[in-house]
PDB file of C-alpha atoms in Angstrom:
ATOM      1  CA  UNK A   1      70.861  22.489   7.420  1.00  0.00           C
ATOM      2  CA  UNK A   2      67.931  20.691   8.988  1.00  0.00           C
ATOM      3  CA  UNK A   3      65.558  21.891   6.261  1.00  0.00           C
ATOM      4  CA  UNK A   4      67.875  20.558   3.556  1.00  0.00           C
ATOM      5  CA  UNK A   5      68.065  17.153   5.250  1.00  0.00           C
ATOM      6  CA  UNK A   6      64.309  16.497   5.095  1.00  0.00           C
ATOM      7  CA  UNK A   7      63.458  13.379   3.126  1.00  0.00           C
ATOM      8  CA  UNK A   8      60.325  11.457   2.234  1.00  0.00           C
ATOM      9  CA  UNK A   9      60.218   8.269   4.316  1.00  0.00           C
ATOM     10  CA  UNK A  10      57.488   6.762   2.138  1.00  0.00           C
ATOM     11  CA  UNK A  11      59.646   7.079  -0.976  1.00  0.00           C
ATOM     12  CA  UNK A  12      62.598   5.531   0.826  1.00  0.00           C
ATOM     13  CA  UNK A  13      60.475   2.562   1.941  1.00  0.00           C
ATOM     14  CA  UNK A  14      59.110   2.131  -1.587  1.00  0.00           C
ATOM     15  CA  UNK A  15      62.613   2.252  -3.054  1.00  0.00           C
ATOM     16  CA  UNK A  16      63.852  -0.332  -0.573  1.00  0.00           C
ATOM     17  CA  UNK A  17      60.846  -2.562  -1.287  1.00  0.00           C
ATOM     18  CA  UNK A  18      61.579  -2.376  -5.032  1.00  0.00           C
ATOM     19  CA  UNK A  19      65.244  -3.153  -4.376  1.00  0.00           C
ATOM     20  CA  UNK A  20      64.329  -6.283  -2.389  1.00  0.00           C
ATOM     21  CA  UNK A  21      61.838  -7.375  -5.052  1.00  0.00           C
ATOM     22  CA  UNK A  22      64.353  -6.812  -7.886  1.00  0.00           C
ATOM     23  CA  UNK A  23      67.098  -8.644  -5.998  1.00  0.00           C
ATOM     24  CA  UNK A  24      64.825 -11.636  -5.385  1.00  0.00           C
ATOM     25  CA  UNK A  25      63.728 -11.667  -9.004  1.00  0.00           C
ATOM     26  CA  UNK A  26      67.319 -11.771 -10.228  1.00  0.00           C
ATOM     27  CA  UNK A  27      68.341 -14.435  -7.709  1.00  0.00           C
ATOM     28  CA  UNK A  28      65.284 -16.496  -8.686  1.00  0.00           C
ATOM     29  CA  UNK A  29      66.237 -16.284 -12.354  1.00  0.00           C
ATOM     30  CA  UNK A  30      69.924 -17.184 -12.185  1.00  0.00           C
ATOM     31  CA  UNK A  31      70.886 -18.700  -8.848  1.00  0.00           C
ATOM     32  CA  UNK A  32      70.612 -22.366  -7.954  1.00  0.00           C
ATOM     33  CA  UNK A  33      70.720 -21.621  -4.201  1.00  0.00           C
ATOM     34  CA  UNK A  34      67.335 -19.965  -3.528  1.00  0.00           C
ATOM     35  CA  UNK A  35      68.302 -19.513   0.139  1.00  0.00           C
ATOM     36  CA  UNK A  36      70.069 -16.350  -1.014  1.00  0.00           C
ATOM     37  CA  UNK A  37      66.675 -14.722  -1.561  1.00  0.00           C
ATOM     38  CA  UNK A  38      65.382 -12.256   1.014  1.00  0.00           C
ATOM     39  CA  UNK A  39      62.120 -13.169   2.736  1.00  0.00           C
ATOM     40  CA  UNK A  40      59.874 -10.225   1.949  1.00  0.00           C
ATOM     41  CA  UNK A  41      58.602  -8.554   5.094  1.00  0.00           C
ATOM     42  CA  UNK A  42      54.869  -7.834   5.230  1.00  0.00           C
ATOM     43  CA  UNK A  43      55.464  -4.122   4.627  1.00  0.00           C
ATOM     44  CA  UNK A  44      57.063  -4.894   1.245  1.00  0.00           C
ATOM     45  CA  UNK A  45      53.972  -6.813   0.171  1.00  0.00           C
ATOM     46  CA  UNK A  46      51.780  -3.997   1.488  1.00  0.00           C
ATOM     47  CA  UNK A  47      53.668  -1.420  -0.580  1.00  0.00           C
ATOM     48  CA  UNK A  48      54.136  -3.378  -3.809  1.00  0.00           C
ATOM     49  CA  UNK A  49      51.388  -5.962  -3.628  1.00  0.00           C
ATOM     50  CA  UNK A  50      51.736  -9.717  -3.980  1.00  0.00           C
ATOM     51  CA  UNK A  51      54.034 -11.354  -6.487  1.00  0.00           C
TER      52      UNK A  51
END
């Protein structure tokens, strides 16, 4: 069971970073209240680069 449960932490972090970036992009495009955007942590910028 343990061998099956192994996952790639780097890919999970990258996926989460892309999710945050996509969410912010959509909120920025359609929402008046920009306070709904997520402040990108430094690690997101490190993974995906600057906007």
